[in-house]
Amino acid sequence: MSGLDIWMREHTLAYIWLGSYAVALLIFAIEIAMVIHKRKITLQQVRLMRDAEDEAGDEK
Amino acid sequence: MAINWFKYSAPTTFYGLAGKLIPWFALSAAILFAIGLYIGFVVAPVDAQQGEFYRIIFIHVPSSIISMFLYLIMAGYAALGLIFNTRLSAMMATAIAPTGALFAFISLWTGALWGKPMWGAWWVWDARLTSELILLFLYLGYIALHASIDDPRRADRASALLAIVGSVNVPIIYFSVQWWNTLHQGSTIKFTGTSMHIAMQQAMFTMLAACWLYAIAVVLARVRSIILEREKHTLWISELPEVKG
């Protein structure tokens, strides 16, 4: 039996929590952060494009 | 008063509707996660054979179910986009893929964590495990193919074909435990009933609902960014309050 095998049997709930639930919640948190970041970037791009179009219209 | 649901199939109207729905889905998901975890770790009893290790199923089973269902929904939207050339369908398919891939990964990861103490191995080339791994690769293939083509409409068509062909894998995953002699256990919950303790069922179904609501919230949030990106040259986007800033 390896050290990990012994540890997981002695600290079952810690193994379950850290190994599966904490990992799953971390993945969800990263996904949410990425979605929020993507929205910010996209909004910035759209605003920049709109401003550039406005400036081009003013120059004409 | 009848609601014309078809009007929400246009990105113009769906964008606003999605924005209103996201907080409700997200809040409900957070509440149900808290309830599900409480029932799963405090109320549900210890399993006679597996001890505490069985509690991994409260995240493993919902993520496996959702990874399969999301693939079918993604393939359905992709097919709609391919057949009827509807813009929103293709956008929805693109928005679903990353969430589906993450749920497939969580399913495989938590399955490995359960497998080590129960089977003595993190991984075995079992039909259920292998077909779920193929599902993850199909999601990744879809995302990679879509990202590799510059023209979004062409990317939608090419990746839609992959999604539709790949959907044959979903029934293979589901029936793999019946068709082959697998190490993975068969379905515990059947239409004819279950031998699971009521608290275990409550925890699993609450977590399943929480994962569903989370998936819907995050897909709606992602599709709003995709709509913004693809429709950025249109007048209605430039008139949005968040764009006017």
PDB file of N, CA, C and O in Angstrom, chain B residues 187-220:
ATOM      1  N   SER B 187     -26.827   0.970 -13.790  1.00  0.00           N
ATOM      2  CA  SER B 187     -27.622   2.068 -13.247  1.00  0.00           C
ATOM      3  C   SER B 187     -28.230   1.681 -11.902  1.00  0.00           C
ATOM      4  O   SER B 187     -28.828   0.607 -11.780  1.00  0.00           O
ATOM      5  N   THR B 188     -28.059   2.544 -10.907  1.00  0.00           N
ATOM      6  CA  THR B 188     -28.660   2.292  -9.595  1.00  0.00           C
ATOM      7  C   THR B 188     -30.113   2.768  -9.595  1.00  0.00           C
ATOM      8  O   THR B 188     -30.985   2.144  -8.996  1.00  0.00           O
ATOM      9  N   ILE B 189     -30.346   3.894 -10.287  1.00  0.00           N
ATOM     10  CA  ILE B 189     -31.711   4.429 -10.349  1.00  0.00           C
ATOM     11  C   ILE B 189     -32.331   4.022 -11.681  1.00  0.00           C
ATOM     12  O   ILE B 189     -31.814   4.360 -12.746  1.00  0.00           O
ATOM     13  N   LYS B 190     -33.423   3.272 -11.594  1.00  0.00           N
ATOM     14  CA  LYS B 190     -34.114   2.801 -12.798  1.00  0.00           C
ATOM     15  C   LYS B 190     -35.555   3.281 -12.747  1.00  0.00           C
ATOM     16  O   LYS B 190     -36.033   3.733 -11.704  1.00  0.00           O
ATOM     17  N   PHE B 191     -36.250   3.123 -13.868  1.00  0.00           N
ATOM     18  CA  PHE B 191     -37.663   3.510 -13.901  1.00  0.00           C
ATOM     19  C   PHE B 191     -38.492   2.615 -12.978  1.00  0.00           C
ATOM     20  O   PHE B 191     -39.539   3.008 -12.489  1.00  0.00           O
ATOM     21  N   THR B 192     -37.996   1.419 -12.731  1.00  0.00           N
ATOM     22  CA  THR B 192     -38.736   0.478 -11.888  1.00  0.00           C
ATOM     23  C   THR B 192     -38.505   0.714 -10.393  1.00  0.00           C
ATOM     24  O   THR B 192     -39.133   0.077  -9.560  1.00  0.00           O
ATOM     25  N   GLY B 193     -37.593   1.600 -10.049  1.00  0.00           N
ATOM     26  CA  GLY B 193     -37.324   1.888  -8.637  1.00  0.00           C
ATOM     27  C   GLY B 193     -35.836   1.842  -8.335  1.00  0.00           C
ATOM     28  O   GLY B 193     -35.003   1.634  -9.228  1.00  0.00           O
ATOM     29  N   THR B 194     -35.487   2.052  -7.057  1.00  0.00           N
ATOM     30  CA  THR B 194     -34.088   2.054  -6.668  1.00  0.00           C
ATOM     31  C   THR B 194     -33.936   1.518  -5.247  1.00  0.00           C
ATOM     32  O   THR B 194     -34.878   1.574  -4.453  1.00  0.00           O
ATOM     33  N   SER B 195     -32.729   1.009  -4.983  1.00  0.00           N
ATOM     34  CA  SER B 195     -32.473   0.494  -3.627  1.00  0.00           C
ATOM     35  C   SER B 195     -31.736   1.544  -2.790  1.00  0.00           C
ATOM     36  O   SER B 195     -31.362   1.279  -1.653  1.00  0.00           O
ATOM     37  N   MET B 196     -31.530   2.736  -3.353  1.00  0.00           N
ATOM     38  CA  MET B 196     -30.794   3.797  -2.645  1.00  0.00           C
ATOM     39  C   MET B 196     -31.601   4.354  -1.488  1.00  0.00           C
ATOM     40  O   MET B 196     -32.828   4.465  -1.569  1.00  0.00           O
ATOM     41  N   HIS B 197     -30.880   4.739  -0.434  1.00  0.00           N
ATOM     42  CA  HIS B 197     -31.501   5.398   0.712  1.00  0.00           C
ATOM     43  C   HIS B 197     -32.104   6.733   0.250  1.00  0.00           C
ATOM     44  O   HIS B 197     -31.542   7.401  -0.618  1.00  0.00           O
ATOM     45  N   ILE B 198     -33.232   7.117   0.841  1.00  0.00           N
ATOM     46  CA  ILE B 198     -33.955   8.314   0.402  1.00  0.00           C
ATOM     47  C   ILE B 198     -33.084   9.582   0.489  1.00  0.00           C
ATOM     48  O   ILE B 198     -33.128  10.429  -0.407  1.00  0.00           O
ATOM     49  N   ALA B 199     -32.266   9.687   1.551  1.00  0.00           N
ATOM     50  CA  ALA B 199     -31.405  10.875   1.706  1.00  0.00           C
ATOM     51  C   ALA B 199     -30.333  10.923   0.610  1.00  0.00           C
ATOM     52  O   ALA B 199     -29.981  12.004   0.129  1.00  0.00           O
ATOM     53  N   MET B 200     -29.848   9.745   0.213  1.00  0.00           N
ATOM     54  CA  MET B 200     -28.856   9.687  -0.885  1.00  0.00           C
ATOM     55  C   MET B 200     -29.491  10.143  -2.188  1.00  0.00           C
ATOM     56  O   MET B 200     -28.885  10.892  -2.964  1.00  0.00           O
ATOM     57  N   GLN B 201     -30.749   9.701  -2.418  1.00  0.00           N
ATOM     58  CA  GLN B 201     -31.473  10.118  -3.627  1.00  0.00           C
ATOM     59  C   GLN B 201     -31.685  11.628  -3.626  1.00  0.00           C
ATOM     60  O   GLN B 201     -31.482  12.301  -4.645  1.00  0.00           O
ATOM     61  N   GLN B 202     -32.115  12.145  -2.447  1.00  0.00           N
ATOM     62  CA  GLN B 202     -32.370  13.594  -2.349  1.00  0.00           C
ATOM     63  C   GLN B 202     -31.101  14.389  -2.651  1.00  0.00           C
ATOM     64  O   GLN B 202     -31.139  15.370  -3.392  1.00  0.00           O
ATOM     65  N   ALA B 203     -29.980  13.952  -2.072  1.00  0.00           N
ATOM     66  CA  ALA B 203     -28.709  14.662  -2.299  1.00  0.00           C
ATOM     67  C   ALA B 203     -28.328  14.623  -3.774  1.00  0.00           C
ATOM     68  O   ALA B 203     -27.928  15.636  -4.356  1.00  0.00           O
ATOM     69  N   MET B 204     -28.482  13.457  -4.395  1.00  0.00           N
ATOM     70  CA  MET B 204     -28.070  13.316  -5.793  1.00  0.00           C
ATOM     71  C   MET B 204     -28.944  14.139  -6.728  1.00  0.00           C
ATOM     72  O   MET B 204     -28.439  14.819  -7.620  1.00  0.00           O
ATOM     73  N   PHE B 205     -30.278  14.097  -6.502  1.00  0.00           N
ATOM     74  CA  PHE B 205     -31.162  14.855  -7.389  1.00  0.00           C
ATOM     75  C   PHE B 205     -31.040  16.365  -7.159  1.00  0.00           C
ATOM     76  O   PHE B 205     -31.193  17.145  -8.093  1.00  0.00           O
ATOM     77  N   THR B 206     -30.769  16.767  -5.907  1.00  0.00           N
ATOM     78  CA  THR B 206     -30.565  18.198  -5.644  1.00  0.00           C
ATOM     79  C   THR B 206     -29.292  18.686  -6.336  1.00  0.00           C
ATOM     80  O   THR B 206     -29.278  19.753  -6.950  1.00  0.00           O
ATOM     81  N   MET B 207     -28.229  17.876  -6.233  1.00  0.00           N
ATOM     82  CA  MET B 207     -26.978  18.243  -6.905  1.00  0.00           C
ATOM     83  C   MET B 207     -27.146  18.243  -8.430  1.00  0.00           C
ATOM     84  O   MET B 207     -26.563  19.078  -9.129  1.00  0.00           O
ATOM     85  N   LEU B 208     -27.958  17.307  -8.927  1.00  0.00           N
ATOM     86  CA  LEU B 208     -28.225  17.248 -10.372  1.00  0.00           C
ATOM     87  C   LEU B 208     -28.928  18.538 -10.826  1.00  0.00           C
ATOM     88  O   LEU B 208     -28.538  19.146 -11.834  1.00  0.00           O
ATOM     89  N   ALA B 209     -29.948  18.948 -10.049  1.00  0.00           N
ATOM     90  CA  ALA B 209     -30.668  20.184 -10.379  1.00  0.00           C
ATOM     91  C   ALA B 209     -29.724  21.384 -10.307  1.00  0.00           C
ATOM     92  O   ALA B 209     -29.761  22.268 -11.171  1.00  0.00           O
ATOM     93  N   ALA B 210     -28.862  21.408  -9.279  1.00  0.00           N
ATOM     94  CA  ALA B 210     -27.914  22.519  -9.117  1.00  0.00           C
ATOM     95  C   ALA B 210     -26.956  22.596 -10.304  1.00  0.00           C
ATOM     96  O   ALA B 210     -26.712  23.689 -10.845  1.00  0.00           O
ATOM     97  N   CYS B 211     -26.441  21.442 -10.719  1.00  0.00           N
ATOM     98  CA  CYS B 211     -25.521  21.410 -11.862  1.00  0.00           C
ATOM     99  C   CYS B 211     -26.219  21.862 -13.147  1.00  0.00           C
ATOM    100  O   CYS B 211     -25.637  22.570 -13.969  1.00  0.00           O
ATOM    101  N   TRP B 212     -27.485  21.448 -13.315  1.00  0.00           N
ATOM    102  CA  TRP B 212     -28.251  21.862 -14.497  1.00  0.00           C
ATOM    103  C   TRP B 212     -28.411  23.382 -14.526  1.00  0.00           C
ATOM    104  O   TRP B 212     -28.186  24.029 -15.555  1.00  0.00           O
ATOM    105  N   LEU B 213     -28.825  23.940 -13.379  1.00  0.00           N
ATOM    106  CA  LEU B 213     -29.058  25.388 -13.314  1.00  0.00           C
ATOM    107  C   LEU B 213     -27.756  26.153 -13.540  1.00  0.00           C
ATOM    108  O   LEU B 213     -27.737  27.183 -14.220  1.00  0.00           O
ATOM    109  N   TYR B 214     -26.655  25.626 -12.974  1.00  0.00           N
ATOM    110  CA  TYR B 214     -25.349  26.250 -13.191  1.00  0.00           C
ATOM    111  C   TYR B 214     -25.006  26.230 -14.686  1.00  0.00           C
ATOM    112  O   TYR B 214     -24.572  27.246 -15.245  1.00  0.00           O
ATOM    113  N   ALA B 215     -25.186  25.042 -15.308  1.00  0.00           N
ATOM    114  CA  ALA B 215     -24.851  24.899 -16.738  1.00  0.00           C
ATOM    115  C   ALA B 215     -25.669  25.869 -17.588  1.00  0.00           C
ATOM    116  O   ALA B 215     -25.122  26.529 -18.485  1.00  0.00           O
ATOM    117  N   ILE B 216     -26.964  25.999 -17.281  1.00  0.00           N
ATOM    118  CA  ILE B 216     -27.826  26.908 -18.059  1.00  0.00           C
ATOM    119  C   ILE B 216     -27.342  28.346 -17.890  1.00  0.00           C
ATOM    120  O   ILE B 216     -27.209  29.088 -18.863  1.00  0.00           O
ATOM    121  N   ALA B 217     -27.051  28.737 -16.633  1.00  0.00           N
ATOM    122  CA  ALA B 217     -26.610  30.119 -16.359  1.00  0.00           C
ATOM    123  C   ALA B 217     -25.327  30.447 -17.113  1.00  0.00           C
ATOM    124  O   ALA B 217     -25.217  31.493 -17.762  1.00  0.00           O
ATOM    125  N   VAL B 218     -24.374  29.542 -17.046  1.00  0.00           N
ATOM    126  CA  VAL B 218     -23.070  29.833 -17.650  1.00  0.00           C
ATOM    127  C   VAL B 218     -23.150  29.791 -19.192  1.00  0.00           C
ATOM    128  O   VAL B 218     -22.491  30.589 -19.871  1.00  0.00           O
ATOM    129  N   VAL B 219     -23.991  28.918 -19.725  1.00  0.00           N
ATOM    130  CA  VAL B 219     -24.159  28.864 -21.191  1.00  0.00           C
ATOM    131  C   VAL B 219     -24.847  30.138 -21.685  1.00  0.00           C
ATOM    132  O   VAL B 219     -24.448  30.717 -22.703  1.00  0.00           O
ATOM    133  N   LEU B 220     -25.860  30.593 -20.946  1.00  0.00           N
ATOM    134  CA  LEU B 220     -26.551  31.828 -21.342  1.00  0.00           C
ATOM    135  C   LEU B 220     -25.586  33.017 -21.296  1.00  0.00           C
ATOM    136  O   LEU B 220     -25.600  33.875 -22.180  1.00  0.00           O
TER     137      LEU B 220
END
